[in-house]
Amino acid sequence: MNNVNILVLVSGNGTNLQALIDAERGGRFRGGEDYPGGRIAAVLSDRPARALSRAEAAGIPVYTEEPRLSLGPAERRRELSDRILGIARGTGARLIILAGFLSILEGNIIKAYGGKIINIHPSLLPKFGGKGMYGERVHRAVIEAGEKESGCTVHIVDAGTDTGPVILRRKVPVLDGDSPDTLAGRIHDEEHIAITDAALMMLRRLGGDGDNNNRGRQ
Ligand code: GRF
């Protein structure tokens, strides 16, 4: 069975991307008798990001596609999403993983890749998700709400923000005296497990699909 090409979208440090790279290198995505393997065909960022040097160090092609600030917010999101769709198709991607990607995808790409785009979010969705809920803000809100546990969620991306069907969650305790930083660190460790487990689950799901498109990096 042909490998599934994966496009990973990033905006920041890229520790989740690194977990995916390490998993691929370690043979975790080699596939099985009844499901395909996966390979990271390309990494795309919407801004200069440390994640890109991680990809380059692993020999993975990188793209930087920044939002056009001259456009209004809605058109800016659509235009960037369409550019990313073009790159996804060009790399033969069948799975798109948002690993700390801060722009919001909209329009054609959601339809073209329906059910095949996943995102990782650092809270137990549906709690503490939605527009404006990213990074430190999530963890601060969790602590201020007095939550006893938090964690991370991997979900399918749909037309909403952090609203698609959940693939998996991993939980951590919120400890007395936690700062947004200490809580984020504890969750990050779980994210690295969650994102690779979720990628594997998606490869198994894609095993049933007919249109295995394998252009791009071999
Ligand atoms: C993670 O907390 C992820 O849940 C969120 O952005 C962060 C990215 O971290 N969407 P990294 O760049 O993978 O280290």
JSON list of C-alpha atoms and ligand atoms in Angstrom, two decimals:
[
{"chain": "A", "resi": 1, "resn": "MET", "atom": "CA", "xyz": [0.00, 0.00, 0.00]},
{"chain": "A", "resi": 2, "resn": "ASN", "atom": "CA", "xyz": [1.35, 3.44, -0.93]},
{"chain": "A", "resi": 3, "resn": "ASN", "atom": "CA", "xyz": [2.44, 5.73, 1.87]},
{"chain": "A", "resi": 4, "resn": "VAL", "atom": "CA", "xyz": [0.14, 8.61, 2.76]},
{"chain": "A", "resi": 5, "resn": "ASN", "atom": "CA", "xyz": [1.80, 11.97, 2.19]},
{"chain": "A", "resi": 6, "resn": "ILE", "atom": "CA", "xyz": [1.35, 14.24, 5.19]},
{"chain": "A", "resi": 7, "resn": "LEU", "atom": "CA", "xyz": [1.51, 18.04, 5.16]},
{"chain": "A", "resi": 8, "resn": "VAL", "atom": "CA", "xyz": [2.24, 19.52, 8.60]},
{"chain": "A", "resi": 9, "resn": "LEU", "atom": "CA", "xyz": [1.27, 23.14, 9.28]},
{"chain": "A", "resi": 10, "resn": "VAL", "atom": "CA", "xyz": [3.16, 25.05, 11.98]},
{"chain": "A", "resi": 11, "resn": "SER", "atom": "CA", "xyz": [3.60, 28.55, 13.37]},
{"chain": "A", "resi": 12, "resn": "GLY", "atom": "CA", "xyz": [6.00, 28.23, 16.29]},
{"chain": "A", "resi": 13, "resn": "ASN", "atom": "CA", "xyz": [8.61, 26.18, 18.06]},
{"chain": "A", "resi": 14, "resn": "GLY", "atom": "CA", "xyz": [7.56, 22.91, 16.45]},
{"chain": "A", "resi": 15, "resn": "THR", "atom": "CA", "xyz": [7.96, 20.42, 19.29]},
{"chain": "A", "resi": 16, "resn": "ASN", "atom": "CA", "xyz": [4.83, 18.62, 18.05]},
{"chain": "A", "resi": 17, "resn": "LEU", "atom": "CA", "xyz": [6.32, 18.55, 14.55]},
{"chain": "A", "resi": 18, "resn": "GLN", "atom": "CA", "xyz": [9.49, 17.11, 16.09]},
{"chain": "A", "resi": 19, "resn": "ALA", "atom": "CA", "xyz": [7.45, 14.38, 17.76]},
{"chain": "A", "resi": 20, "resn": "LEU", "atom": "CA", "xyz": [5.99, 13.49, 14.35]},
{"chain": "A", "resi": 21, "resn": "ILE", "atom": "CA", "xyz": [9.42, 13.51, 12.68]},
{"chain": "A", "resi": 22, "resn": "ASP", "atom": "CA", "xyz": [10.82, 11.30, 15.45]},
{"chain": "A", "resi": 23, "resn": "ALA", "atom": "CA", "xyz": [7.86, 8.94, 15.16]},
{"chain": "A", "resi": 24, "resn": "GLU", "atom": "CA", "xyz": [8.37, 8.60, 11.41]},
{"chain": "A", "resi": 25, "resn": "ARG", "atom": "CA", "xyz": [12.10, 8.05, 11.88]},
{"chain": "A", "resi": 26, "resn": "GLY", "atom": "CA", "xyz": [11.40, 5.48, 14.57]},
{"chain": "A", "resi": 27, "resn": "GLY", "atom": "CA", "xyz": [9.21, 3.47, 12.18]},
{"chain": "A", "resi": 28, "resn": "ARG", "atom": "CA", "xyz": [5.94, 4.28, 13.92]},
{"chain": "A", "resi": 29, "resn": "PHE", "atom": "CA", "xyz": [4.29, 5.27, 10.62]},
{"chain": "A", "resi": 30, "resn": "ARG", "atom": "CA", "xyz": [5.56, 2.33, 8.61]},
{"chain": "A", "resi": 31, "resn": "GLY", "atom": "CA", "xyz": [2.02, 1.04, 8.09]},
{"chain": "A", "resi": 32, "resn": "GLY", "atom": "CA", "xyz": [0.57, -2.44, 8.34]},
{"chain": "A", "resi": 33, "resn": "GLU", "atom": "CA", "xyz": [-1.02, -5.13, 6.25]},
{"chain": "A", "resi": 34, "resn": "ASP", "atom": "CA", "xyz": [-4.36, -3.38, 6.11]},
{"chain": "A", "resi": 35, "resn": "TYR", "atom": "CA", "xyz": [-3.41, 0.28, 6.42]},
{"chain": "A", "resi": 36, "resn": "PRO", "atom": "CA", "xyz": [-0.88, 2.57, 4.75]},
{"chain": "A", "resi": 37, "resn": "GLY", "atom": "CA", "xyz": [2.27, 4.07, 6.16]},
{"chain": "A", "resi": 38, "resn": "GLY", "atom": "CA", "xyz": [2.74, 7.82, 6.41]},
{"chain": "A", "resi": 39, "resn": "ARG", "atom": "CA", "xyz": [5.53, 10.20, 5.57]},
{"chain": "A", "resi": 40, "resn": "ILE", "atom": "CA", "xyz": [5.87, 13.90, 6.20]},
{"chain": "A", "resi": 41, "resn": "ALA", "atom": "CA", "xyz": [6.00, 15.20, 2.63]},
{"chain": "A", "resi": 42, "resn": "ALA", "atom": "CA", "xyz": [6.28, 18.90, 3.51]},
{"chain": "A", "resi": 43, "resn": "VAL", "atom": "CA", "xyz": [6.04, 21.41, 6.34]},
{"chain": "A", "resi": 44, "resn": "LEU", "atom": "CA", "xyz": [4.35, 24.78, 5.89]},
{"chain": "A", "resi": 45, "resn": "SER", "atom": "CA", "xyz": [4.46, 27.79, 8.19]},
{"chain": "A", "resi": 46, "resn": "ASP", "atom": "CA", "xyz": [2.44, 31.00, 8.12]},
{"chain": "A", "resi": 47, "resn": "ARG", "atom": "CA", "xyz": [5.36, 32.97, 9.63]},
{"chain": "A", "resi": 48, "resn": "PRO", "atom": "CA", "xyz": [9.10, 32.64, 10.24]},
{"chain": "A", "resi": 49, "resn": "ALA", "atom": "CA", "xyz": [9.26, 29.83, 12.79]},
{"chain": "A", "resi": 50, "resn": "ARG", "atom": "CA", "xyz": [11.78, 27.64, 14.60]},
{"chain": "A", "resi": 51, "resn": "ALA", "atom": "CA", "xyz": [9.72, 24.67, 13.41]},
{"chain": "A", "resi": 52, "resn": "LEU", "atom": "CA", "xyz": [11.02, 25.21, 9.88]},
{"chain": "A", "resi": 53, "resn": "SER", "atom": "CA", "xyz": [14.62, 24.58, 10.90]},
{"chain": "A", "resi": 54, "resn": "ARG", "atom": "CA", "xyz": [13.51, 21.31, 12.52]},
{"chain": "A", "resi": 55, "resn": "ALA", "atom": "CA", "xyz": [11.98, 20.28, 9.19]},
{"chain": "A", "resi": 56, "resn": "GLU", "atom": "CA", "xyz": [15.04, 21.36, 7.23]},
{"chain": "A", "resi": 57, "resn": "ALA", "atom": "CA", "xyz": [17.31, 19.43, 9.59]},
{"chain": "A", "resi": 58, "resn": "ALA", "atom": "CA", "xyz": [15.22, 16.35, 8.79]},
{"chain": "A", "resi": 59, "resn": "GLY", "atom": "CA", "xyz": [15.47, 16.99, 5.03]},
{"chain": "A", "resi": 60, "resn": "ILE", "atom": "CA", "xyz": [11.78, 17.80, 4.64]},
{"chain": "A", "resi": 61, "resn": "PRO", "atom": "CA", "xyz": [10.76, 20.49, 2.10]},
{"chain": "A", "resi": 62, "resn": "VAL", "atom": "CA", "xyz": [9.44, 23.66, 3.75]},
{"chain": "A", "resi": 63, "resn": "TYR", "atom": "CA", "xyz": [7.09, 26.42, 2.63]},
{"chain": "A", "resi": 64, "resn": "THR", "atom": "CA", "xyz": [6.41, 29.79, 4.21]},
{"chain": "A", "resi": 65, "resn": "GLU", "atom": "CA", "xyz": [3.06, 31.30, 3.24]},
{"chain": "A", "resi": 66, "resn": "GLU", "atom": "CA", "xyz": [2.30, 34.45, 5.18]},
{"chain": "A", "resi": 67, "resn": "PRO", "atom": "CA", "xyz": [-1.17, 36.04, 5.33]},
{"chain": "A", "resi": 68, "resn": "ARG", "atom": "CA", "xyz": [-1.58, 39.07, 3.04]},
{"chain": "A", "resi": 69, "resn": "LEU", "atom": "CA", "xyz": [-2.09, 41.94, 5.44]},
{"chain": "A", "resi": 70, "resn": "SER", "atom": "CA", "xyz": [-3.49, 44.18, 2.70]},
{"chain": "A", "resi": 71, "resn": "LEU", "atom": "CA", "xyz": [-6.67, 42.04, 2.67]},
{"chain": "A", "resi": 72, "resn": "GLY", "atom": "CA", "xyz": [-9.56, 42.26, 5.13]},
{"chain": "A", "resi": 73, "resn": "PRO", "atom": "CA", "xyz": [-9.69, 39.54, 7.81]},
{"chain": "A", "resi": 74, "resn": "ALA", "atom": "CA", "xyz": [-12.19, 37.22, 6.10]},
{"chain": "A", "resi": 75, "resn": "GLU", "atom": "CA", "xyz": [-10.63, 37.45, 2.67]},
{"chain": "A", "resi": 76, "resn": "ARG", "atom": "CA", "xyz": [-7.16, 37.13, 4.19]},
{"chain": "A", "resi": 77, "resn": "ARG", "atom": "CA", "xyz": [-8.13, 33.80, 5.78]},
{"chain": "A", "resi": 78, "resn": "ARG", "atom": "CA", "xyz": [-9.72, 32.51, 2.56]},
{"chain": "A", "resi": 79, "resn": "GLU", "atom": "CA", "xyz": [-6.82, 33.60, 0.36]},
{"chain": "A", "resi": 80, "resn": "LEU", "atom": "CA", "xyz": [-4.22, 32.00, 2.63]},
{"chain": "A", "resi": 81, "resn": "SER", "atom": "CA", "xyz": [-6.33, 28.83, 2.91]},
{"chain": "A", "resi": 82, "resn": "ASP", "atom": "CA", "xyz": [-6.53, 28.58, -0.89]},
{"chain": "A", "resi": 83, "resn": "ARG", "atom": "CA", "xyz": [-2.74, 28.99, -1.23]},
{"chain": "A", "resi": 84, "resn": "ILE", "atom": "CA", "xyz": [-2.26, 26.23, 1.33]},
{"chain": "A", "resi": 85, "resn": "LEU", "atom": "CA", "xyz": [-4.74, 24.04, -0.57]},
{"chain": "A", "resi": 86, "resn": "GLY", "atom": "CA", "xyz": [-2.62, 24.49, -3.72]},
{"chain": "A", "resi": 87, "resn": "ILE", "atom": "CA", "xyz": [0.51, 23.39, -1.85]},
{"chain": "A", "resi": 88, "resn": "ALA", "atom": "CA", "xyz": [-1.30, 20.47, -0.22]},
{"chain": "A", "resi": 89, "resn": "ARG", "atom": "CA", "xyz": [-2.39, 19.23, -3.64]},
{"chain": "A", "resi": 90, "resn": "GLY", "atom": "CA", "xyz": [1.07, 19.87, -5.13]},
{"chain": "A", "resi": 91, "resn": "THR", "atom": "CA", "xyz": [2.74, 17.75, -2.46]},
{"chain": "A", "resi": 92, "resn": "GLY", "atom": "CA", "xyz": [0.16, 14.99, -2.91]},
{"chain": "A", "resi": 93, "resn": "ALA", "atom": "CA", "xyz": [-0.90, 15.33, 0.73]},
{"chain": "A", "resi": 94, "resn": "ARG", "atom": "CA", "xyz": [-3.78, 13.12, 1.85]},
{"chain": "A", "resi": 95, "resn": "LEU", "atom": "CA", "xyz": [-3.56, 14.13, 5.47]},
{"chain": "A", "resi": 96, "resn": "ILE", "atom": "CA", "xyz": [-2.97, 17.62, 6.90]},
{"chain": "A", "resi": 97, "resn": "ILE", "atom": "CA", "xyz": [-1.84, 17.99, 10.50]},
{"chain": "A", "resi": 98, "resn": "LEU", "atom": "CA", "xyz": [-2.06, 21.34, 12.26]},
{"chain": "A", "resi": 99, "resn": "ALA", "atom": "CA", "xyz": [0.72, 21.17, 14.83]},
{"chain": "A", "resi": 100, "resn": "GLY", "atom": "CA", "xyz": [0.59, 24.58, 16.50]},
{"chain": "A", "resi": 101, "resn": "PHE", "atom": "CA", "xyz": [-0.73, 26.43, 13.43]},
{"chain": "A", "resi": 102, "resn": "LEU", "atom": "CA", "xyz": [-2.20, 29.79, 14.37]},
{"chain": "A", "resi": 103, "resn": "SER", "atom": "CA", "xyz": [-4.03, 30.86, 11.20]},
{"chain": "A", "resi": 104, "resn": "ILE", "atom": "CA", "xyz": [-7.61, 29.70, 10.73]},
{"chain": "A", "resi": 105, "resn": "LEU", "atom": "CA", "xyz": [-8.31, 27.55, 7.67]},
{"chain": "A", "resi": 106, "resn": "GLU", "atom": "CA", "xyz": [-11.48, 28.33, 5.77]},
{"chain": "A", "resi": 107, "resn": "GLY", "atom": "CA", "xyz": [-13.46, 27.57, 2.66]},
{"chain": "A", "resi": 108, "resn": "ASN", "atom": "CA", "xyz": [-12.26, 25.29, -0.14]},
{"chain": "A", "resi": 109, "resn": "ILE", "atom": "CA", "xyz": [-9.56, 23.47, 1.81]},
{"chain": "A", "resi": 110, "resn": "ILE", "atom": "CA", "xyz": [-12.06, 22.31, 4.44]},
{"chain": "A", "resi": 111, "resn": "LYS", "atom": "CA", "xyz": [-14.29, 20.89, 1.70]},
{"chain": "A", "resi": 112, "resn": "ALA", "atom": "CA", "xyz": [-11.45, 19.39, -0.37]},
{"chain": "A", "resi": 113, "resn": "TYR", "atom": "CA", "xyz": [-9.84, 17.73, 2.69]},
{"chain": "A", "resi": 114, "resn": "GLY", "atom": "CA", "xyz": [-13.06, 17.05, 4.62]},
{"chain": "A", "resi": 115, "resn": "GLY", "atom": "CA", "xyz": [-12.27, 14.79, 7.59]},
{"chain": "A", "resi": 116, "resn": "LYS", "atom": "CA", "xyz": [-8.57, 14.69, 6.69]},
{"chain": "A", "resi": 117, "resn": "ILE", "atom": "CA", "xyz": [-7.31, 17.75, 8.54]},
{"chain": "A", "resi": 118, "resn": "ILE", "atom": "CA", "xyz": [-6.53, 17.35, 12.24]},
{"chain": "A", "resi": 119, "resn": "ASN", "atom": "CA", "xyz": [-5.57, 19.91, 14.86]},
{"chain": "A", "resi": 120, "resn": "ILE", "atom": "CA", "xyz": [-4.07, 19.70, 18.33]},
{"chain": "A", "resi": 121, "resn": "HIS", "atom": "CA", "xyz": [-5.38, 22.05, 21.00]},
{"chain": "A", "resi": 122, "resn": "PRO", "atom": "CA", "xyz": [-3.94, 22.39, 24.52]},
{"chain": "A", "resi": 123, "resn": "SER", "atom": "CA", "xyz": [-7.16, 21.95, 26.52]},
{"chain": "A", "resi": 124, "resn": "LEU", "atom": "CA", "xyz": [-9.87, 19.37, 27.01]},
{"chain": "A", "resi": 125, "resn": "LEU", "atom": "CA", "xyz": [-12.20, 20.55, 24.25]},
{"chain": "A", "resi": 126, "resn": "PRO", "atom": "CA", "xyz": [-14.94, 21.69, 24.12]},
{"chain": "A", "resi": 127, "resn": "LYS", "atom": "CA", "xyz": [-13.69, 23.52, 27.20]},
{"chain": "A", "resi": 128, "resn": "PHE", "atom": "CA", "xyz": [-11.34, 26.47, 26.60]},
{"chain": "A", "resi": 129, "resn": "GLY", "atom": "CA", "xyz": [-11.45, 26.41, 22.80]},
{"chain": "A", "resi": 130, "resn": "GLY", "atom": "CA", "xyz": [-12.58, 28.83, 20.11]},
{"chain": "A", "resi": 131, "resn": "LYS", "atom": "CA", "xyz": [-11.30, 32.04, 18.59]},
{"chain": "A", "resi": 132, "resn": "GLY", "atom": "CA", "xyz": [-8.64, 33.79, 20.65]},
{"chain": "A", "resi": 133, "resn": "MET", "atom": "CA", "xyz": [-8.04, 30.70, 22.82]},
{"chain": "A", "resi": 134, "resn": "TYR", "atom": "CA", "xyz": [-4.45, 29.78, 22.10]},
{"chain": "A", "resi": 135, "resn": "GLY", "atom": "CA", "xyz": [-1.12, 29.55, 23.88]},
{"chain": "A", "resi": 136, "resn": "GLU", "atom": "CA", "xyz": [-0.84, 31.02, 27.36]},
{"chain": "A", "resi": 137, "resn": "ARG", "atom": "CA", "xyz": [-4.42, 32.34, 27.31]},
{"chain": "A", "resi": 138, "resn": "VAL", "atom": "CA", "xyz": [-5.81, 28.80, 27.39]},
{"chain": "A", "resi": 139, "resn": "HIS", "atom": "CA", "xyz": [-3.78, 27.76, 30.43]},
{"chain": "A", "resi": 140, "resn": "ARG", "atom": "CA", "xyz": [-4.45, 31.04, 32.27]},
{"chain": "A", "resi": 141, "resn": "ALA", "atom": "CA", "xyz": [-8.21, 30.59, 31.72]},
{"chain": "A", "resi": 142, "resn": "VAL", "atom": "CA", "xyz": [-8.05, 26.99, 32.97]},
{"chain": "A", "resi": 143, "resn": "ILE", "atom": "CA", "xyz": [-6.27, 28.05, 36.18]},
{"chain": "A", "resi": 144, "resn": "GLU", "atom": "CA", "xyz": [-8.57, 31.03, 36.74]},
{"chain": "A", "resi": 145, "resn": "ALA", "atom": "CA", "xyz": [-11.63, 28.77, 36.35]},
{"chain": "A", "resi": 146, "resn": "GLY", "atom": "CA", "xyz": [-10.27, 26.54, 39.14]},
{"chain": "A", "resi": 147, "resn": "GLU", "atom": "CA", "xyz": [-10.24, 23.44, 36.94]},
{"chain": "A", "resi": 148, "resn": "LYS", "atom": "CA", "xyz": [-8.77, 20.32, 38.54]},
{"chain": "A", "resi": 149, "resn": "GLU", "atom": "CA", "xyz": [-7.68, 18.80, 35.26]},
{"chain": "A", "resi": 150, "resn": "SER", "atom": "CA", "xyz": [-6.69, 19.93, 31.80]},
{"chain": "A", "resi": 151, "resn": "GLY", "atom": "CA", "xyz": [-4.92, 18.29, 28.88]},
{"chain": "A", "resi": 152, "resn": "CYS", "atom": "CA", "xyz": [-4.95, 18.25, 25.13]},
{"chain": "A", "resi": 153, "resn": "THR", "atom": "CA", "xyz": [-7.35, 17.30, 22.38]},
{"chain": "A", "resi": 154, "resn": "VAL", "atom": "CA", "xyz": [-6.78, 16.21, 18.80]},
{"chain": "A", "resi": 155, "resn": "HIS", "atom": "CA", "xyz": [-9.82, 16.80, 16.61]},
{"chain": "A", "resi": 156, "resn": "ILE", "atom": "CA", "xyz": [-10.91, 16.87, 13.01]},
{"chain": "A", "resi": 157, "resn": "VAL", "atom": "CA", "xyz": [-10.96, 20.41, 11.62]},
{"chain": "A", "resi": 158, "resn": "ASP", "atom": "CA", "xyz": [-14.37, 21.55, 10.40]},
{"chain": "A", "resi": 159, "resn": "ALA", "atom": "CA", "xyz": [-15.71, 24.98, 9.46]},
{"chain": "A", "resi": 160, "resn": "GLY", "atom": "CA", "xyz": [-15.73, 26.16, 13.10]},
{"chain": "A", "resi": 161, "resn": "THR", "atom": "CA", "xyz": [-12.82, 26.94, 15.42]},
{"chain": "A", "resi": 162, "resn": "ASP", "atom": "CA", "xyz": [-11.89, 23.98, 17.66]},
{"chain": "A", "resi": 163, "resn": "THR", "atom": "CA", "xyz": [-15.33, 22.44, 17.08]},
{"chain": "A", "resi": 164, "resn": "GLY", "atom": "CA", "xyz": [-14.78, 19.31, 14.92]},
{"chain": "A", "resi": 165, "resn": "PRO", "atom": "CA", "xyz": [-15.18, 15.68, 16.07]},
{"chain": "A", "resi": 166, "resn": "VAL", "atom": "CA", "xyz": [-12.68, 14.66, 18.74]},
{"chain": "A", "resi": 167, "resn": "ILE", "atom": "CA", "xyz": [-10.16, 11.94, 17.85]},
{"chain": "A", "resi": 168, "resn": "LEU", "atom": "CA", "xyz": [-8.53, 11.68, 21.24]},
{"chain": "A", "resi": 169, "resn": "ARG", "atom": "CA", "xyz": [-7.83, 13.52, 24.47]},
{"chain": "A", "resi": 170, "resn": "ARG", "atom": "CA", "xyz": [-5.06, 13.13, 27.06]},
{"chain": "A", "resi": 171, "resn": "LYS", "atom": "CA", "xyz": [-5.51, 14.50, 30.57]},
{"chain": "A", "resi": 172, "resn": "VAL", "atom": "CA", "xyz": [-3.16, 16.01, 33.14]},
{"chain": "A", "resi": 173, "resn": "PRO", "atom": "CA", "xyz": [-3.89, 17.28, 36.66]},
{"chain": "A", "resi": 174, "resn": "VAL", "atom": "CA", "xyz": [-3.89, 21.01, 37.37]},
{"chain": "A", "resi": 175, "resn": "LEU", "atom": "CA", "xyz": [-1.70, 21.29, 40.48]},
{"chain": "A", "resi": 176, "resn": "ASP", "atom": "CA", "xyz": [-1.90, 23.83, 43.32]},
{"chain": "A", "resi": 177, "resn": "GLY", "atom": "CA", "xyz": [0.46, 26.67, 42.51]},
{"chain": "A", "resi": 178, "resn": "ASP", "atom": "CA", "xyz": [0.51, 25.92, 38.76]},
{"chain": "A", "resi": 179, "resn": "SER", "atom": "CA", "xyz": [1.38, 28.88, 36.53]},
{"chain": "A", "resi": 180, "resn": "PRO", "atom": "CA", "xyz": [0.28, 28.96, 32.88]},
{"chain": "A", "resi": 181, "resn": "ASP", "atom": "CA", "xyz": [3.88, 27.98, 32.11]},
{"chain": "A", "resi": 182, "resn": "THR", "atom": "CA", "xyz": [4.13, 24.93, 34.36]},
{"chain": "A", "resi": 183, "resn": "LEU", "atom": "CA", "xyz": [0.71, 23.71, 33.21]},
{"chain": "A", "resi": 184, "resn": "ALA", "atom": "CA", "xyz": [1.64, 24.25, 29.55]},
{"chain": "A", "resi": 185, "resn": "GLY", "atom": "CA", "xyz": [4.82, 22.22, 30.04]},
{"chain": "A", "resi": 186, "resn": "ARG", "atom": "CA", "xyz": [2.92, 19.28, 31.56]},
{"chain": "A", "resi": 187, "resn": "ILE", "atom": "CA", "xyz": [0.41, 19.36, 28.71]},
{"chain": "A", "resi": 188, "resn": "HIS", "atom": "CA", "xyz": [3.08, 19.67, 26.03]},
{"chain": "A", "resi": 189, "resn": "ASP", "atom": "CA", "xyz": [4.56, 16.29, 27.02]},
{"chain": "A", "resi": 190, "resn": "GLU", "atom": "CA", "xyz": [1.13, 14.71, 26.51]},
{"chain": "A", "resi": 191, "resn": "GLU", "atom": "CA", "xyz": [0.64, 16.53, 23.20]},
{"chain": "A", "resi": 192, "resn": "HIS", "atom": "CA", "xyz": [3.66, 14.80, 21.73]},
{"chain": "A", "resi": 193, "resn": "ILE", "atom": "CA", "xyz": [2.11, 11.41, 22.48]},
{"chain": "A", "resi": 194, "resn": "ALA", "atom": "CA", "xyz": [-1.37, 12.53, 21.38]},
{"chain": "A", "resi": 195, "resn": "ILE", "atom": "CA", "xyz": [-0.33, 13.93, 18.02]},
{"chain": "A", "resi": 196, "resn": "THR", "atom": "CA", "xyz": [1.57, 10.82, 16.98]},
{"chain": "A", "resi": 197, "resn": "ASP", "atom": "CA", "xyz": [-1.19, 8.49, 18.22]},
{"chain": "A", "resi": 198, "resn": "ALA", "atom": "CA", "xyz": [-3.78, 10.56, 16.34]},
{"chain": "A", "resi": 199, "resn": "ALA", "atom": "CA", "xyz": [-1.69, 10.54, 13.15]},
{"chain": "A", "resi": 200, "resn": "LEU", "atom": "CA", "xyz": [-1.53, 6.77, 13.37]},
{"chain": "A", "resi": 201, "resn": "MET", "atom": "CA", "xyz": [-5.29, 6.55, 13.90]},
{"chain": "A", "resi": 202, "resn": "MET", "atom": "CA", "xyz": [-5.80, 8.69, 10.80]},
{"chain": "A", "resi": 203, "resn": "LEU", "atom": "CA", "xyz": [-3.54, 6.44, 8.73]},
{"chain": "A", "resi": 204, "resn": "ARG", "atom": "CA", "xyz": [-5.68, 3.48, 9.79]},
{"chain": "A", "resi": 205, "resn": "ARG", "atom": "CA", "xyz": [-8.85, 5.38, 8.83]},
{"chain": "A", "resi": 206, "resn": "LEU", "atom": "CA", "xyz": [-7.37, 6.38, 5.48]},
{"chain": "A", "resi": 207, "resn": "GLY", "atom": "CA", "xyz": [-6.60, 2.74, 4.81]},
{"chain": "A", "resi": 208, "resn": "GLY", "atom": "CA", "xyz": [-10.19, 2.37, 3.67]},
{"chain": "A", "resi": 209, "resn": "ASP", "atom": "CA", "xyz": [-9.91, 5.22, 1.11]},
{"chain": "A", "resi": 210, "resn": "GLY", "atom": "CA", "xyz": [-9.41, 4.48, -2.56]},
{"chain": "A", "resi": 211, "resn": "ASP", "atom": "CA", "xyz": [-7.64, 7.58, -3.92]},
{"chain": "A", "resi": 212, "resn": "ASN", "atom": "CA", "xyz": [-4.10, 7.04, -2.71]},
{"chain": "A", "resi": 213, "resn": "ASN", "atom": "CA", "xyz": [-2.21, 9.94, -4.16]},
{"chain": "A", "resi": 214, "resn": "ASN", "atom": "CA", "xyz": [1.54, 9.59, -3.81]},
{"chain": "A", "resi": 215, "resn": "ARG", "atom": "CA", "xyz": [3.29, 12.45, -5.52]},
{"chain": "A", "resi": 216, "resn": "GLY", "atom": "CA", "xyz": [5.82, 14.70, -3.81]},
{"chain": "A", "resi": 217, "resn": "ARG", "atom": "CA", "xyz": [8.78, 13.64, -1.67]},
{"chain": "A", "resi": 218, "resn": "GLN", "atom": "CA", "xyz": [9.57, 9.93, -2.06]},
{"chain": "B", "resi": 1, "resn": "GRF", "atom": "C1", "xyz": [0.76, 23.44, 21.28]},
{"chain": "B", "resi": 1, "resn": "GRF", "atom": "O1", "xyz": [0.45, 23.75, 22.61]},
{"chain": "B", "resi": 1, "resn": "GRF", "atom": "C2", "xyz": [-0.50, 23.13, 20.50]},
{"chain": "B", "resi": 1, "resn": "GRF", "atom": "O2", "xyz": [-1.46, 22.49, 21.26]},
{"chain": "B", "resi": 1, "resn": "GRF", "atom": "C3", "xyz": [-0.97, 24.49, 20.11]},
{"chain": "B", "resi": 1, "resn": "GRF", "atom": "O3", "xyz": [0.20, 25.20, 19.81]},
{"chain": "B", "resi": 1, "resn": "GRF", "atom": "C4", "xyz": [1.29, 24.66, 20.57]},
{"chain": "B", "resi": 1, "resn": "GRF", "atom": "C5", "xyz": [2.39, 24.32, 19.61]},
{"chain": "B", "resi": 1, "resn": "GRF", "atom": "O4", "xyz": [3.57, 23.90, 20.23]},
{"chain": "B", "resi": 1, "resn": "GRF", "atom": "N1", "xyz": [-1.96, 24.41, 19.05]},
{"chain": "B", "resi": 1, "resn": "GRF", "atom": "P1", "xyz": [4.82, 23.45, 19.38]},
{"chain": "B", "resi": 1, "resn": "GRF", "atom": "O5", "xyz": [5.12, 24.57, 18.36]},
{"chain": "B", "resi": 1, "resn": "GRF", "atom": "O6", "xyz": [4.48, 22.18, 18.68]},
{"chain": "B", "resi": 1, "resn": "GRF", "atom": "O7", "xyz": [5.93, 23.28, 20.35]}
]
